[in-house]
């Protein structure tokens, strides 16, 4: 099932939703979901990423940086809600994450508060915000949440903390999923952790349901794919092996090896300015033992439920 809730929308007037991060994995899928649901979308694009824009009926773009209040005011002008989906996910030091995850929240809240119509604000945070000491990324997501909590003022705001998100269009988890499909599962740091997952269309539908609800809640929510207690690596290995009817070999990557690779990456990043994914902070995230979350509060508040389990999600992602 797709994510369209079009039949439930009033036919006129068509609401406009402002979206940041529309050139990324989640933002792009979100825009498709909102347009399918009969909404108009106005999305922010950075000047350097103009070539990642795409065209669709009902979609318009505002070109600008998250640091530009003027651009953000144009983005939210006349919109009934804004979804802050832009986020820096790669980097070594706090400064790599601050522009999107901290300053971006601050400026966008300021723009929404100064607009007449845009009273609702949804922050796409992360489960990582619950463990801010693990990494600069996690700390920046927590800081973004705190800014919204303290500066949200009269806005009807909500924070959504997804676990790892996967699906077509994802760049970060896809290589690992492809290896699984080929019969190898790489397990980081001893593999004693448990983690929740959510398929992209379940996340975008959750956001659409939030928009449709008209609620603000001033609260933070988690969602997952319906597997209580999440997965351990052995469960994932068994699901993949059964799904593709082939043996899947487990390859453990010791924490020391990951850490050494991360230190090399961080050193190379300092020289080249490149923002790597595997950093010492990411290793601490990968080796964290509990990335599970619950669905109950969001389901109760918004009547949402997951539709895509891991088996189905892998088929839709990898074929
Ligand atoms: N993917 C996951 O598993 C996951 C899980 C939990 C939470 N999240 C959160 O979901 C959000 C989106 O993640 P994603 O997976 O879609 O990441 P992504 O594919 O890397 O996309 C990131 C988006 O944010 C934009 N962005 C980054 N830095 C920016 C800046 N300084 N100014 C303006 N725009 C900026 C990017 O724009 P450009 O195209 O211009 O770079 C892109 O549109 C993030 O906030 C992330 O923390 C993701």
Short mmCIF file of C-alpha atoms and ligand atoms in Angstrom, two decimals:
data_model
loop_
_atom_site.label_atom_id
_atom_site.label_comp_id
_atom_site.label_asym_id
_atom_site.label_seq_id
_atom_site.Cartn_x
_atom_site.Cartn_y
_atom_site.Cartn_z
CA UNK A 1 0.00 0.00 0.00
CA UNK A 2 1.27 3.50 -0.81
CA UNK A 3 1.13 6.44 1.52
CA UNK A 4 -1.69 8.39 -0.08
CA UNK A 5 -4.40 9.72 2.19
CA UNK A 6 -5.82 11.89 -0.55
CA UNK A 7 -9.38 10.76 -0.07
CA UNK A 8 -9.33 12.20 3.45
CA UNK A 9 -8.28 15.71 2.48
CA UNK A 10 -10.77 18.52 2.04
CA UNK A 11 -10.88 19.40 -1.66
CA UNK A 12 -10.40 23.19 -1.19
CA UNK A 13 -8.32 25.06 -0.36
CA UNK A 14 -5.23 22.93 -0.88
CA UNK A 15 -2.79 23.39 1.99
CA UNK A 16 0.87 24.15 1.35
CA UNK A 17 3.50 22.37 3.43
CA UNK A 18 7.02 23.77 3.71
CA UNK A 19 9.77 21.14 3.70
CA UNK A 20 13.53 21.32 4.22
CA UNK A 21 15.89 18.53 3.15
CA UNK A 22 13.84 17.80 0.02
CA UNK A 23 16.91 16.74 -1.95
CA UNK A 24 17.76 14.01 0.59
CA UNK A 25 16.57 10.44 1.04
CA UNK A 26 13.74 11.10 3.50
CA UNK A 27 12.79 14.58 2.25
CA UNK A 28 12.44 13.46 -1.35
CA UNK A 29 10.20 10.55 -0.37
CA UNK A 30 8.23 12.86 1.92
CA UNK A 31 7.57 15.34 -0.88
CA UNK A 32 6.25 12.50 -3.07
CA UNK A 33 4.00 11.31 -0.25
CA UNK A 34 2.59 14.78 0.46
CA UNK A 35 1.95 15.49 -3.23
CA UNK A 36 0.25 12.09 -3.59
CA UNK A 37 -1.92 13.12 -0.65
CA UNK A 38 -3.17 16.17 -2.53
CA UNK A 39 -1.05 18.79 -0.76
CA UNK A 40 1.14 21.48 -2.25
CA UNK A 41 4.78 21.47 -1.21
CA UNK A 42 7.28 24.31 -1.06
CA UNK A 43 10.78 22.94 -0.53
CA UNK A 44 14.10 24.54 0.34
CA UNK A 45 17.13 23.81 -1.83
CA UNK A 46 20.67 25.01 -1.25
CA UNK A 47 22.25 26.91 -4.17
CA UNK A 48 24.95 24.20 -4.39
CA UNK A 49 22.32 21.47 -4.72
CA UNK A 50 20.06 23.03 -7.33
CA UNK A 51 20.85 20.15 -9.70
CA UNK A 52 19.24 17.71 -7.23
CA UNK A 53 15.87 19.43 -7.58
CA UNK A 54 13.09 17.55 -9.30
CA UNK A 55 9.87 18.71 -10.88
CA UNK A 56 6.36 17.60 -9.92
CA UNK A 57 2.89 19.15 -10.12
CA UNK A 58 2.18 21.04 -6.89
CA UNK A 59 5.88 21.34 -5.98
CA UNK A 60 7.84 24.60 -5.90
CA UNK A 61 11.34 25.34 -4.64
CA UNK A 62 12.86 28.18 -2.65
CA UNK A 63 16.59 28.52 -3.20
CA UNK A 64 18.57 29.45 -0.08
CA UNK A 65 20.56 28.37 2.91
CA UNK A 66 19.18 27.38 6.30
CA UNK A 67 21.18 30.27 7.72
CA UNK A 68 19.19 32.78 5.64
CA UNK A 69 16.17 34.06 7.54
CA UNK A 70 14.96 35.79 4.39
CA UNK A 71 14.94 32.48 2.44
CA UNK A 72 13.20 30.68 5.30
CA UNK A 73 10.53 33.36 5.56
CA UNK A 74 9.80 32.85 1.86
CA UNK A 75 9.73 29.10 2.45
CA UNK A 76 7.10 29.21 5.20
CA UNK A 77 5.07 32.15 3.83
CA UNK A 78 1.45 30.98 3.52
CA UNK A 79 2.33 27.38 4.49
CA UNK A 80 0.15 25.72 7.12
CA UNK A 81 3.00 23.59 8.50
CA UNK A 82 6.74 23.18 8.15
CA UNK A 83 8.65 19.90 8.32
CA UNK A 84 12.34 20.31 9.09
CA UNK A 85 13.80 17.26 7.43
CA UNK A 86 17.18 18.71 6.46
CA UNK A 87 19.94 17.30 8.57
CA UNK A 88 23.66 16.76 8.47
CA UNK A 89 24.36 13.05 8.99
CA UNK A 90 28.06 12.93 8.03
CA UNK A 91 30.95 14.69 9.69
CA UNK A 92 33.64 14.54 12.32
CA UNK A 93 33.27 17.53 14.60
CA UNK A 94 30.31 19.44 16.09
CA UNK A 95 30.71 22.23 13.54
CA UNK A 96 29.98 19.76 10.70
CA UNK A 97 26.52 19.13 12.14
CA UNK A 98 25.62 22.53 13.54
CA UNK A 99 24.44 24.36 10.40
CA UNK A 100 21.58 21.97 9.62
CA UNK A 101 20.84 20.33 12.95
CA UNK A 102 21.16 23.28 15.34
CA UNK A 103 21.27 26.68 13.60
CA UNK A 104 18.80 25.40 10.97
CA UNK A 105 16.23 24.60 13.67
CA UNK A 106 16.77 27.96 15.35
CA UNK A 107 16.32 29.99 12.15
CA UNK A 108 13.38 27.94 10.92
CA UNK A 109 11.58 28.32 14.25
CA UNK A 110 12.22 32.07 14.03
CA UNK A 111 10.81 32.20 10.47
CA UNK A 112 7.72 30.15 11.39
CA UNK A 113 7.05 32.24 14.49
CA UNK A 114 7.19 35.45 12.49
CA UNK A 115 4.81 34.15 9.81
CA UNK A 116 1.05 34.56 10.14
CA UNK A 117 -0.09 31.18 8.81
CA UNK A 118 2.66 28.68 9.60
CA UNK A 119 1.66 27.63 13.12
CA UNK A 120 2.78 23.97 13.03
CA UNK A 121 6.34 22.68 13.14
CA UNK A 122 7.56 19.09 12.85
CA UNK A 123 11.21 18.38 13.60
CA UNK A 124 12.63 15.17 12.15
CA UNK A 125 15.07 14.35 14.89
CA UNK A 126 16.56 10.92 15.54
CA UNK A 127 16.66 8.19 18.19
CA UNK A 128 20.27 9.31 18.53
CA UNK A 129 19.03 12.46 20.28
CA UNK A 130 18.28 10.22 23.26
CA UNK A 131 22.00 9.43 23.63
CA UNK A 132 23.64 12.82 23.05
CA UNK A 133 26.98 11.85 24.62
CA UNK A 134 27.67 9.22 21.97
CA UNK A 135 28.66 11.45 19.06
CA UNK A 136 28.64 15.00 17.71
CA UNK A 137 25.72 13.95 15.48
CA UNK A 138 23.66 12.73 18.43
CA UNK A 139 24.53 15.85 20.42
CA UNK A 140 23.49 18.11 17.55
CA UNK A 141 20.14 16.35 17.17
CA UNK A 142 19.50 16.79 20.90
CA UNK A 143 20.50 20.46 20.71
CA UNK A 144 18.06 20.97 17.83
CA UNK A 145 15.28 19.44 19.93
CA UNK A 146 16.14 21.66 22.88
CA UNK A 147 16.01 24.76 20.72
CA UNK A 148 12.56 23.82 19.47
CA UNK A 149 11.37 23.09 23.02
CA UNK A 150 12.63 26.41 24.35
CA UNK A 151 11.97 28.70 21.37
CA UNK A 152 8.83 27.06 19.92
CA UNK A 153 6.68 29.59 21.74
CA UNK A 154 3.15 29.62 20.34
CA UNK A 155 3.98 27.16 17.54
CA UNK A 156 2.21 23.78 17.64
CA UNK A 157 5.33 21.69 17.45
CA UNK A 158 6.17 18.01 17.51
CA UNK A 159 9.44 16.09 17.47
CA UNK A 160 9.66 12.75 15.66
CA UNK A 161 12.61 10.49 16.48
CA UNK A 162 12.89 7.77 13.82
CA UNK A 163 15.23 4.80 14.26
CA UNK A 164 17.35 3.73 11.23
CA UNK A 165 15.30 4.39 8.08
CA UNK A 166 15.75 2.28 4.95
CA UNK A 167 14.15 1.94 1.54
CA UNK A 168 14.64 2.87 -2.11
CA UNK A 169 16.69 6.03 -2.47
CA UNK A 170 18.70 5.53 0.72
CA UNK A 171 22.46 5.94 0.36
CA UNK A 172 23.75 5.06 3.82
CA UNK A 173 22.31 1.61 4.60
CA UNK A 174 21.96 0.43 1.00
CA UNK A 175 25.52 -0.91 0.55
CA UNK A 176 25.15 -3.03 3.70
CA UNK A 177 21.76 -4.33 2.58
CA UNK A 178 23.19 -5.22 -0.84
CA UNK A 179 25.93 -7.26 0.82
CA UNK A 180 23.28 -9.13 2.81
CA UNK A 181 21.45 -9.92 -0.41
CA UNK A 182 24.74 -11.33 -1.78
CA UNK A 183 25.11 -13.54 1.31
CA UNK A 184 27.25 -11.57 3.76
CA UNK A 185 26.18 -9.68 6.85
CA UNK A 186 28.72 -7.34 8.45
CA UNK A 187 28.16 -7.10 12.19
CA UNK A 188 29.85 -4.22 14.03
CA UNK A 189 31.52 -4.36 17.41
CA UNK A 190 30.51 -7.77 18.76
CA UNK A 191 26.93 -7.50 17.55
CA UNK A 192 25.25 -7.61 20.97
CA UNK A 193 22.99 -4.65 20.21
CA UNK A 194 19.30 -4.49 19.41
CA UNK A 195 17.86 -1.92 17.05
CA UNK A 196 14.53 -0.81 15.65
CA UNK A 197 14.01 -0.04 11.98
CA UNK A 198 11.40 1.76 9.92
CA UNK A 199 10.69 1.56 6.21
CA UNK A 200 10.65 4.89 4.39
CA UNK A 201 6.95 4.87 3.38
CA UNK A 202 5.87 4.14 6.95
CA UNK A 203 7.85 7.18 8.08
CA UNK A 204 6.51 9.49 5.36
CA UNK A 205 2.98 8.29 6.03
CA UNK A 206 3.49 9.03 9.74
CA UNK A 207 4.47 12.58 8.82
CA UNK A 208 1.46 12.90 6.55
CA UNK A 209 -0.80 11.63 9.35
CA UNK A 210 0.74 14.24 11.68
CA UNK A 211 -0.01 16.99 9.15
CA UNK A 212 -3.56 15.78 8.67
CA UNK A 213 -4.18 15.66 12.44
CA UNK A 214 -3.80 19.42 12.87
CA UNK A 215 -2.23 18.68 16.28
CA UNK A 216 0.97 20.07 17.77
CA UNK A 217 1.39 18.19 21.07
CA UNK A 218 4.67 19.86 22.21
CA UNK A 219 6.05 16.35 22.63
CA UNK A 220 8.51 13.93 21.14
CA UNK A 221 7.49 10.60 19.57
CA UNK A 222 9.19 7.47 18.26
CA UNK A 223 8.02 5.07 15.57
CA UNK A 224 9.22 1.70 14.25
CA UNK A 225 8.20 -1.03 11.83
CA UNK A 226 6.03 -2.93 14.29
CA UNK A 227 8.66 -5.36 15.63
CA UNK A 228 8.48 -4.93 19.42
CA UNK A 229 11.95 -4.85 20.97
CA UNK A 230 13.60 -4.37 17.58
CA UNK A 231 16.07 -6.80 16.01
CA UNK A 232 19.36 -8.38 16.89
CA UNK A 233 21.83 -9.10 14.07
CA UNK A 234 21.11 -12.85 14.17
CA UNK A 235 17.41 -12.19 13.58
CA UNK A 236 18.24 -10.00 10.58
CA UNK A 237 20.58 -12.68 9.24
CA UNK A 238 17.85 -15.33 9.55
CA UNK A 239 15.22 -13.10 7.88
CA UNK A 240 17.55 -12.36 4.94
CA UNK A 241 18.58 -16.03 4.60
CA UNK A 242 14.93 -17.19 4.56
CA UNK A 243 13.82 -14.40 2.23
CA UNK A 244 16.46 -15.02 -0.43
CA UNK A 245 16.76 -18.76 0.27
CA UNK A 246 20.51 -18.69 0.63
CA UNK A 247 23.07 -18.96 3.40
CA UNK A 248 24.11 -15.61 4.81
CA UNK A 249 27.57 -15.56 6.34
CA UNK A 250 28.12 -13.44 9.44
CA UNK A 251 31.30 -11.38 9.37
CA UNK A 252 32.09 -9.70 12.67
CA UNK A 253 34.01 -6.43 12.48
CA UNK A 254 35.71 -5.86 15.85
CA UNK A 255 35.29 -2.47 17.43
CA UNK A 256 39.07 -1.91 17.36
CA UNK A 257 39.12 -2.34 13.56
CA UNK A 258 36.18 0.04 13.11
CA UNK A 259 37.82 2.54 15.41
CA UNK A 260 41.13 2.41 13.53
CA UNK A 261 39.32 2.95 10.20
CA UNK A 262 37.36 5.82 11.74
CA UNK A 263 40.55 7.51 12.99
CA UNK A 264 42.05 7.27 9.50
CA UNK A 265 38.86 8.74 8.02
CA UNK A 266 38.88 11.59 10.53
CA UNK A 267 42.52 12.39 9.74
CA UNK A 268 41.83 12.31 5.98
CA UNK A 269 38.79 14.54 6.50
CA UNK A 270 40.90 17.14 8.26
CA UNK A 271 43.19 17.30 5.23
CA UNK A 272 40.61 17.11 2.45
CA UNK A 273 37.54 18.73 4.05
CA UNK A 274 35.53 15.62 3.11
CA UNK A 275 32.77 14.65 5.57
CA UNK A 276 33.01 10.89 6.24
CA UNK A 277 30.27 8.62 7.59
CA UNK A 278 32.54 6.28 9.57
CA UNK A 279 33.99 8.42 12.35
CA UNK A 280 34.86 7.66 15.98
CA UNK A 281 31.42 9.02 16.94
CA UNK A 282 29.70 6.77 14.39
CA UNK A 283 31.61 3.77 15.79
CA UNK A 284 30.24 4.56 19.26
CA UNK A 285 26.75 4.77 17.71
CA UNK A 286 27.22 1.45 15.86
CA UNK A 287 28.40 -0.28 19.03
CA UNK A 288 25.65 1.16 21.23
CA UNK A 289 23.63 -1.78 22.53
CA UNK A 290 20.12 -0.34 22.57
CA UNK A 291 18.63 1.47 19.59
CA UNK A 292 15.13 0.19 20.17
CA UNK A 293 12.05 2.33 20.51
CA UNK A 294 8.29 2.14 20.92
CA UNK A 295 5.34 2.89 18.65
CA UNK A 296 2.60 3.16 21.23
CA UNK A 297 2.50 6.88 21.98
CA UNK A 298 2.55 7.98 18.35
CA UNK A 299 -0.03 5.35 17.34
CA UNK A 300 -2.34 6.37 20.18
CA UNK A 301 -1.97 10.08 19.47
CA UNK A 302 -2.29 9.97 15.68
CA UNK A 303 -3.88 6.63 14.75
CA UNK A 304 -0.85 5.59 12.70
CA UNK A 305 0.44 2.04 12.41
CA UNK A 306 3.31 0.50 10.43
CA UNK A 307 2.52 -1.44 7.26
CA UNK A 308 5.91 -2.67 6.04
CA UNK A 309 7.87 -5.28 7.99
CA UNK A 310 11.53 -6.02 7.37
CA UNK A 311 10.87 -8.84 4.92
CA UNK A 312 8.58 -6.70 2.78
CA UNK A 313 10.86 -3.66 3.14
CA UNK A 314 13.88 -5.63 1.94
CA UNK A 315 11.95 -6.89 -1.08
CA UNK A 316 10.88 -3.35 -1.95
CA UNK A 317 14.43 -2.08 -1.50
CA UNK A 318 16.53 -4.87 -3.00
CA UNK A 319 14.05 -6.84 -5.06
N1 LIG B 1 18.25 8.11 7.30
C1 LIG B 1 18.08 7.70 8.54
O1 LIG B 1 18.25 6.51 8.85
C2 LIG B 1 17.65 8.67 9.61
C3 LIG B 1 17.28 8.15 10.87
C4 LIG B 1 16.85 9.04 11.86
C5 LIG B 1 16.80 10.38 11.59
N2 LIG B 1 17.18 10.86 10.38
C6 LIG B 1 17.12 12.30 10.15
O2 LIG B 1 16.34 12.54 9.00
C7 LIG B 1 16.81 13.71 8.34
C8 LIG B 1 17.04 13.42 6.87
O3 LIG B 1 17.98 12.36 6.76
P1 LIG B 1 18.31 11.70 5.35
O4 LIG B 1 18.62 10.27 5.62
O5 LIG B 1 17.29 12.05 4.35
O6 LIG B 1 19.69 12.43 5.01
P2 LIG B 1 20.28 12.83 3.56
O7 LIG B 1 19.85 11.88 2.51
O8 LIG B 1 21.75 13.02 3.79
O9 LIG B 1 19.61 14.24 3.25
C9 LIG B 1 19.93 15.35 4.03
C10 LIG B 1 19.16 16.54 3.53
O10 LIG B 1 19.46 17.64 4.38
C11 LIG B 1 20.00 18.70 3.57
N3 LIG B 1 21.04 19.42 4.31
C12 LIG B 1 22.12 18.92 4.93
N4 LIG B 1 22.86 19.91 5.47
C13 LIG B 1 22.21 21.06 5.14
C14 LIG B 1 22.46 22.44 5.40
N5 LIG B 1 23.53 22.83 6.10
N6 LIG B 1 21.59 23.35 4.92
C15 LIG B 1 20.50 22.97 4.20
N7 LIG B 1 20.21 21.69 3.93
C16 LIG B 1 21.05 20.75 4.40
C17 LIG B 1 20.59 18.01 2.36
O11 LIG B 1 20.67 18.98 1.33
P3 LIG B 1 21.78 18.92 0.16
O12 LIG B 1 21.20 18.04 -0.90
O13 LIG B 1 21.92 20.33 -0.23
O14 LIG B 1 23.02 18.35 0.80
C18 LIG B 1 19.55 16.94 2.10
O15 LIG B 1 18.43 17.50 1.45
C19 LIG B 1 18.05 14.17 9.08
O16 LIG B 1 17.67 15.21 9.94
C20 LIG B 1 18.46 12.94 9.89
O17 LIG B 1 19.09 13.34 11.09
C21 LIG B 1 17.60 10.03 9.38
#
